[in-house]
PDB file of C-alpha atoms in Angstrom:
ATOM      1  CA  MET A   1     138.640 228.772 225.982  1.00  0.00           C
ATOM      2  CA  MET A   2     138.426 224.997 226.415  1.00  0.00           C
ATOM      3  CA  ALA A   3     139.622 222.684 223.652  1.00  0.00           C
ATOM      4  CA  LYS A   4     138.559 219.121 222.986  1.00  0.00           C
ATOM      5  CA  TYR A   5     141.088 216.350 222.507  1.00  0.00           C
ATOM      6  CA  LEU A   6     140.747 212.685 221.688  1.00  0.00           C
ATOM      7  CA  LEU A   7     143.033 210.349 223.631  1.00  0.00           C
ATOM      8  CA  LEU A   8     143.466 207.162 221.586  1.00  0.00           C
ATOM      9  CA  LYS A   9     144.570 203.827 223.030  1.00  0.00           C
ATOM     10  CA  HIS A  10     145.891 201.394 220.414  1.00  0.00           C
ATOM     11  CA  TYR A  11     145.877 197.581 220.266  1.00  0.00           C
ATOM     12  CA  ARG A  12     148.494 197.877 217.513  1.00  0.00           C
ATOM     13  CA  GLY A  13     150.101 200.632 215.519  1.00  0.00           C
ATOM     14  CA  ALA A  14     151.687 202.684 218.293  1.00  0.00           C
ATOM     15  CA  PRO A  15     155.179 202.117 219.687  1.00  0.00           C
ATOM     16  CA  ALA A  16     155.323 199.142 222.062  1.00  0.00           C
ATOM     17  CA  PRO A  17     154.617 200.013 225.706  1.00  0.00           C
ATOM     18  CA  ALA A  18     157.032 199.162 228.535  1.00  0.00           C
ATOM     19  CA  ASN A  19     154.657 196.490 229.921  1.00  0.00           C
ATOM     20  CA  ASP A  20     153.926 194.866 226.550  1.00  0.00           C
ATOM     21  CA  VAL A  21     151.832 191.849 227.571  1.00  0.00           C
ATOM     22  CA  PRO A  22     148.643 191.661 225.448  1.00  0.00           C
ATOM     23  CA  MET A  23     145.421 191.997 227.430  1.00  0.00           C
ATOM     24  CA  ASP A  24     144.203 188.564 226.320  1.00  0.00           C
ATOM     25  CA  ARG A  25     147.054 187.129 228.448  1.00  0.00           C
ATOM     26  CA  TRP A  26     146.143 189.076 231.608  1.00  0.00           C
ATOM     27  CA  ALA A  27     144.559 187.419 234.624  1.00  0.00           C
ATOM     28  CA  PRO A  28     140.931 188.403 235.363  1.00  0.00           C
ATOM     29  CA  GLU A  29     142.000 190.476 238.389  1.00  0.00           C
ATOM     30  CA  GLU A  30     144.501 192.378 236.200  1.00  0.00           C
ATOM     31  CA  ILE A  31     141.731 193.250 233.737  1.00  0.00           C
ATOM     32  CA  SER A  32     139.484 194.332 236.623  1.00  0.00           C
ATOM     33  CA  ALA A  33     142.237 196.564 238.041  1.00  0.00           C
ATOM     34  CA  HIS A  34     142.797 198.129 234.607  1.00  0.00           C
ATOM     35  CA  VAL A  35     139.090 198.827 234.089  1.00  0.00           C
ATOM     36  CA  LYS A  36     138.776 200.283 237.609  1.00  0.00           C
ATOM     37  CA  TYR A  37     141.737 202.600 236.943  1.00  0.00           C
ATOM     38  CA  MET A  38     140.066 203.827 233.747  1.00  0.00           C
ATOM     39  CA  GLU A  39     136.703 204.330 235.493  1.00  0.00           C
ATOM     40  CA  ASP A  40     138.306 206.189 238.419  1.00  0.00           C
ATOM     41  CA  PHE A  41     140.267 208.369 235.992  1.00  0.00           C
ATOM     42  CA  ALA A  42     137.070 209.262 234.095  1.00  0.00           C
ATOM     43  CA  SER A  43     135.177 209.959 237.343  1.00  0.00           C
ATOM     44  CA  ARG A  44     137.878 212.355 238.492  1.00  0.00           C
ATOM     45  CA  LEU A  45     137.699 214.196 235.163  1.00  0.00           C
ATOM     46  CA  GLU A  46     133.897 214.351 235.426  1.00  0.00           C
ATOM     47  CA  GLU A  47     134.323 216.180 238.751  1.00  0.00           C
ATOM     48  CA  THR A  48     136.598 218.794 237.121  1.00  0.00           C
ATOM     49  CA  GLY A  49     134.356 219.157 234.047  1.00  0.00           C
ATOM     50  CA  GLU A  50     137.078 217.854 231.723  1.00  0.00           C
ATOM     51  CA  PHE A  51     135.499 214.489 230.804  1.00  0.00           C
ATOM     52  CA  VAL A  52     133.306 214.332 227.699  1.00  0.00           C
ATOM     53  CA  ASP A  53     133.023 210.614 226.807  1.00  0.00           C
ATOM     54  CA  ALA A  54     134.959 207.355 226.564  1.00  0.00           C
ATOM     55  CA  GLN A  55     134.453 204.013 224.851  1.00  0.00           C
ATOM     56  CA  ALA A  56     136.326 200.758 224.529  1.00  0.00           C
ATOM     57  CA  LEU A  57     136.288 199.189 221.069  1.00  0.00           C
ATOM     58  CA  SER A  58     136.343 195.558 219.966  1.00  0.00           C
ATOM     59  CA  MET A  59     139.241 194.273 217.901  1.00  0.00           C
ATOM     60  CA  GLU A  60     136.921 193.577 214.965  1.00  0.00           C
ATOM     61  CA  GLY A  61     136.720 196.325 212.393  1.00  0.00           C
ATOM     62  CA  THR A  62     136.681 196.910 208.654  1.00  0.00           C
ATOM     63  CA  PHE A  63     137.948 199.693 206.428  1.00  0.00           C
ATOM     64  CA  VAL A  64     135.287 200.609 203.856  1.00  0.00           C
ATOM     65  CA  ARG A  65     135.248 202.963 200.875  1.00  0.00           C
ATOM     66  CA  TYR A  66     132.856 204.034 198.133  1.00  0.00           C
ATOM     67  CA  ASP A  67     133.466 202.289 194.782  1.00  0.00           C
ATOM     68  CA  GLY A  68     131.112 204.129 192.447  1.00  0.00           C
ATOM     69  CA  GLU A  69     127.431 204.483 191.689  1.00  0.00           C
ATOM     70  CA  GLY A  70     125.529 201.194 191.890  1.00  0.00           C
ATOM     71  CA  ARG A  71     128.573 199.246 193.110  1.00  0.00           C
ATOM     72  CA  PRO A  72     128.888 197.650 196.543  1.00  0.00           C
ATOM     73  CA  PRO A  73     131.222 199.193 199.104  1.00  0.00           C
ATOM     74  CA  VAL A  74     134.827 198.013 198.971  1.00  0.00           C
ATOM     75  CA  THR A  75     136.311 196.541 202.139  1.00  0.00           C
ATOM     76  CA  ASP A  76     139.947 195.843 202.886  1.00  0.00           C
ATOM     77  CA  GLY A  77     139.641 192.076 203.387  1.00  0.00           C
ATOM     78  CA  PRO A  78     140.245 190.034 206.523  1.00  0.00           C
ATOM     79  CA  PHE A  79     143.745 191.262 207.312  1.00  0.00           C
ATOM     80  CA  ALA A  80     143.139 192.684 210.801  1.00  0.00           C
ATOM     81  CA  GLU A  81     146.520 191.504 212.048  1.00  0.00           C
ATOM     82  CA  THR A  82     148.271 194.034 209.796  1.00  0.00           C
ATOM     83  CA  LYS A  83     146.135 197.051 210.745  1.00  0.00           C
ATOM     84  CA  ASP A  84     146.574 199.742 213.319  1.00  0.00           C
ATOM     85  CA  LEU A  85     143.715 198.960 215.708  1.00  0.00           C
ATOM     86  CA  ILE A  86     142.317 201.373 218.245  1.00  0.00           C
ATOM     87  CA  ALA A  87     141.425 199.773 221.585  1.00  0.00           C
ATOM     88  CA  GLY A  88     139.421 202.716 222.837  1.00  0.00           C
ATOM     89  CA  TRP A  89     139.260 206.430 223.235  1.00  0.00           C
ATOM     90  CA  MET A  90     138.544 209.152 225.738  1.00  0.00           C
ATOM     91  CA  MET A  91     137.362 212.617 224.800  1.00  0.00           C
ATOM     92  CA  ILE A  92     138.425 215.425 227.103  1.00  0.00           C
ATOM     93  CA  ASP A  93     137.746 219.168 227.167  1.00  0.00           C
ATOM     94  CA  VAL A  94     140.658 221.016 228.761  1.00  0.00           C
ATOM     95  CA  GLU A  95     142.119 224.508 229.018  1.00  0.00           C
ATOM     96  CA  THR A  96     145.490 223.798 227.383  1.00  0.00           C
ATOM     97  CA  TYR A  97     147.382 221.350 225.204  1.00  0.00           C
ATOM     98  CA  GLU A  98     149.782 220.825 228.113  1.00  0.00           C
ATOM     99  CA  ARG A  99     146.859 219.681 230.288  1.00  0.00           C
ATOM    100  CA  ALA A 100     145.856 217.201 227.564  1.00  0.00           C
ATOM    101  CA  LEU A 101     149.412 215.839 227.549  1.00  0.00           C
ATOM    102  CA  ASP A 102     149.466 215.545 231.350  1.00  0.00           C
ATOM    103  CA  LEU A 103     146.189 213.609 231.356  1.00  0.00           C
ATOM    104  CA  ALA A 104     147.347 211.326 228.521  1.00  0.00           C
ATOM    105  CA  ALA A 105     150.538 210.558 230.471  1.00  0.00           C
ATOM    106  CA  GLU A 106     148.502 209.707 233.553  1.00  0.00           C
ATOM    107  CA  LEU A 107     146.186 207.489 231.490  1.00  0.00           C
ATOM    108  CA  SER A 108     149.297 205.729 230.154  1.00  0.00           C
ATOM    109  CA  ALA A 109     150.057 204.521 233.682  1.00  0.00           C
ATOM    110  CA  ALA A 110     146.977 202.269 233.883  1.00  0.00           C
ATOM    111  CA  PRO A 111     147.949 198.897 235.344  1.00  0.00           C
ATOM    112  CA  GLY A 112     148.460 195.894 233.103  1.00  0.00           C
ATOM    113  CA  ALA A 113     150.067 192.476 233.507  1.00  0.00           C
ATOM    114  CA  GLY A 114     151.451 191.880 236.982  1.00  0.00           C
ATOM    115  CA  GLY A 115     149.676 195.015 238.211  1.00  0.00           C
ATOM    116  CA  LYS A 116     152.510 197.123 236.788  1.00  0.00           C
ATOM    117  CA  PRO A 117     151.789 200.307 234.818  1.00  0.00           C
ATOM    118  CA  ILE A 118     151.545 199.685 231.083  1.00  0.00           C
ATOM    119  CA  HIS A 119     153.289 202.936 230.122  1.00  0.00           C
ATOM    120  CA  GLU A 120     151.494 202.655 226.801  1.00  0.00           C
ATOM    121  CA  TRP A 121     151.701 205.371 224.180  1.00  0.00           C
ATOM    122  CA  ILE A 122     148.508 207.432 224.074  1.00  0.00           C
ATOM    123  CA  GLU A 123     147.815 209.365 220.890  1.00  0.00           C
ATOM    124  CA  VAL A 124     146.580 212.913 221.601  1.00  0.00           C
ATOM    125  CA  ARG A 125     144.501 214.385 218.767  1.00  0.00           C
ATOM    126  CA  PRO A 126     142.953 217.866 218.943  1.00  0.00           C
ATOM    127  CA  PHE A 127     139.553 218.437 217.396  1.00  0.00           C
ATOM    128  CA  LEU A 128     139.553 220.802 214.441  1.00  0.00           C
ATOM    129  CA  THR A 129     138.148 224.201 215.203  1.00  0.00           C
ATOM    130  CA  ALA A 130     136.644 226.740 212.868  1.00  0.00           C
ATOM    131  CA  PRO A 131     139.186 229.152 211.370  1.00  0.00           C
ATOM    132  CA  PRO A 132     138.978 232.684 212.730  1.00  0.00           C
ATOM    133  CA  THR A 133     136.656 235.051 210.931  1.00  0.00           C
ATOM    134  CA  ILE A 134     138.515 237.930 209.338  1.00  0.00           C
ATOM    135  CA  THR A 135     136.656 241.214 209.071  1.00  0.00           C
ATOM    136  CA  GLU A 136     138.027 244.417 207.633  1.00  0.00           C
TER     137      GLU A 136
END
């Protein structure tokens, strides 16, 4: 049975990668090479039936919570520099957890500054599944 996993790429909040140059300091051709790597990776997974979806996210974001009936939502204020920020995600559907780890490791090797692999930390999160039904 296939299982879905979310592979999360972080702007901040994960351990620092080996090639720790922020993307806003990359040359245009380095960004293009990174995007092409990601697209080629996704295309290969589409061919094997393991790709579900992927999206890059902007750095802007707000935490919001409910604050009671008739009250406006509460936001966390403009402190983005202190938050864990997700750069993007890829959803995969694979046979085993080990396969999810292998794909995350490969994704971690996307090129960054100087064309060298980033070796960034990719967070692997399984989707919750329904608990087994117990019948007696």
